[in-house]
Amino acid sequence: MAEIPTQEQIVAMAVAAIAEEAHTDASHIRVIRFARVRRSGLERYVEEHGIDYHKYQLGDEAL
Amino acid sequence: MWDREYYNELDHRRAAARLGGGKVRVERQHERGKLTARERVEALFDDETFIEVDDQMLSRCSDFGMEQKKVLGDGVVTGWGKVHGRTCFVASQDFTVGGGSLGEAQAQRICRAMDMAYDMRVPFVSINDSGGARIEEGVVGLSGYADIFFRNTRASGVIPQISVILGPCAGGACYSPAITDFVFMARHNSQMYITGPAVVRSVTGEEISANDLGGADIHATRSGVSHFVYEDDLACINGVRRLLGYLPQNSDDASLVVPGTEVDETYRIPEIVPDDQRRSYDVREVIDTFVDRNSFLEVQEGFAKNIVIGFARLGGKTLGIIANQSTYMAGSLELNASDKAARFIRFCDCFSIPLLTLVDVPAFLPGSQQEHAGIIRHGAKLLYAYSEATVPKVTLIMRKAYGGAFLAMCSKGVGADIVFAWPIVEIAVMGAAGAVSIIGRHAIQTAEDPSAKKEELLDDYNAKFMNPYIAAEHGFVDEVIRPEETRRRVVAALDMLRTKRQTRSERKHGNIPL
């Protein structure tokens, strides 16, 4: 099973992603506040029940 | 600065409304394999687009201990959101609050959402999971159903209305879904019946389970009440999202154009459709040779299988298809097939969805069972629906088209704009054997060699009538085409018909034979 990342690792990943998006170095980004986005009821249900779920999007049938 | 207390009160109330019937009841709902009302709404809409309205409404009833049982929102979640970027309204009953029972406040919330959907001319989706009318509220709660039926009827043909049954739906509650355009059911969690097993037992003595009485499979195969059946809540709601992708927002709107993979495998048709009229084939294979890849969405797949109906896309544009299915009852028309096709044609006509009719029909099914059950009345619905429809109507006669059934399957007479036929087609009053036995009876009986005479007459009849050219000579067929020309001709015809405008004489409404 994959290891659950720590809060520090999550912040580091977020900073790296933002830096890449902004074409800058991660050292130029300062984290002022960090909060984990709460999962929705449906996300929790799907995860807790191990359901393979993909919300239908237009054109999916053409895949 | 505003006092923090304002926000605390709001946060507290919002949280209370979102709790529904509470953690224990939510867990029980999950144990049954069911989602909560809010989870269903989340699954229906594009992410983060749902806006709830009236979440602070409360029941005004205080009889029979209701004072202690009141829950903010009164057992339903209503509001709007986006499906494929287009606005849509929803009412999702919350079984965790009083079993989703319908009281006065709940009915008000549902009606408010319906009114808004109607006024904005956008689809309305009703997710039903309710034990029925809230007994404690008496006739005040019960009468809410009538308000819903009225709104369903007013919106019929104006906006698409979809019912999703994800739990019990009993008694009067059944009639709202029945008025709406499409009914979805989940195989293991849905039941619809006017009277449940206990009442059936006490009144008639019949022992029957809830699922055998009104489960998803029964309504999908026997009663025809249900249009789509899926295994569970999530699959069902994904099915709704898929269906909405084919529909316009309202009767004045155009359906979405959804670019897909265009397909033209019509060269395969001679391998799929045998020229021997007695051999069957799956007409869905024919459809798949020319509609956009995997775009055919069959409606009422398990009911009246002798006719296939559904939506597909051609060049990304929605199309309604009606096709005789020769693998069931040889594709003949009977009571249920007539009803099924007629209602679908009327839906497409309401919402400006062009019709393509694929014909391979031997007859209306003969026999006393059909006659006594009203094949005249039911068959008339099909003729009426085609005659009434003013949308583009393209007909492709694939193999045989006999008698009254030929006329009923969107012939020129009932308003087809363009009729194509393949060269193997036989168009006649009836099949050769039946015709010769009637018109050649005397000649056969008095012949020196009756069987030789019969063969001679059969050959003569076949040569004269069992082809598409007599009909083409009289203008009943516009063009006899090669199978590999099918897609191009249908696309060209629909393109030409895009600007079609037909008006019928002004009247209150027609009187379809119900």
CSV table of C-alpha atoms in Angstrom, one decimal, chain A residues 37-46 48-49 51-63, chain B residues 30 33-35 39 42-43 45-47 84 234 238 241-242 245-246 256 258 260-261 293-295 313:
chain,number,residue,atom,x,y,z
A,37,VAL,CA,-9.6,20.9,1.4
A,38,ARG,CA,-12.3,18.8,3.0
A,39,ARG,CA,-13.5,15.9,0.9
A,40,SER,CA,-17.1,15.9,-0.1
A,41,GLY,CA,-19.6,13.3,1.1
A,42,LEU,CA,-19.6,11.6,-2.2
A,43,GLU,CA,-15.7,11.5,-2.4
A,44,ARG,CA,-15.6,10.0,1.1
A,45,TYR,CA,-18.3,7.4,0.2
A,46,VAL,CA,-16.5,6.4,-3.0
A,48,GLU,CA,-14.4,4.3,1.9
A,49,HIS,CA,-16.2,1.7,-0.2
A,51,ILE,CA,-15.8,2.1,-5.6
A,52,ASP,CA,-14.3,2.5,-9.1
A,53,TYR,CA,-16.2,5.7,-10.0
A,54,HIS,CA,-15.9,8.2,-12.8
A,55,LYS,CA,-18.4,10.9,-13.3
A,56,TYR,CA,-19.8,10.6,-16.8
A,57,GLN,CA,-18.6,13.4,-19.1
A,58,LEU,CA,-19.9,14.3,-22.5
A,59,GLY,CA,-18.3,12.2,-25.2
A,60,ASP,CA,-17.2,9.4,-22.9
A,61,GLU,CA,-19.1,6.9,-25.0
A,62,ALA,CA,-16.8,7.7,-27.9
A,63,LEU,CA,-13.8,6.5,-26.1
B,30,HIS,CA,-25.0,3.4,3.1
B,33,GLY,CA,-26.0,0.3,-0.8
B,34,LYS,CA,-27.7,3.7,-1.2
B,35,LEU,CA,-26.3,7.2,-1.3
B,39,GLU,CA,-24.4,12.6,-2.4
B,42,GLU,CA,-23.2,15.8,-6.0
B,43,ALA,CA,-23.0,12.9,-8.5
B,45,PHE,CA,-24.0,17.9,-11.2
B,46,ASP,CA,-20.7,19.1,-12.6
B,47,ASP,CA,-18.2,19.5,-9.7
B,84,HIS,CA,-22.3,19.4,-19.0
B,234,LEU,CA,-24.0,6.0,-9.0
B,238,ASN,CA,-24.3,8.7,-14.5
B,241,ARG,CA,-25.9,12.7,-17.1
B,242,ARG,CA,-25.5,10.7,-20.3
B,245,GLY,CA,-26.2,15.1,-23.1
B,246,TYR,CA,-28.6,14.1,-25.9
B,256,LEU,CA,-25.9,20.0,-27.9
B,258,VAL,CA,-21.1,16.6,-29.3
B,260,GLY,CA,-17.5,12.1,-31.7
B,261,THR,CA,-16.0,9.6,-34.0
B,293,ARG,CA,-19.1,5.6,-32.6
B,294,ASN,CA,-20.9,4.1,-29.5
B,295,SER,CA,-23.4,6.9,-29.6
B,313,ARG,CA,-25.7,11.1,-32.9
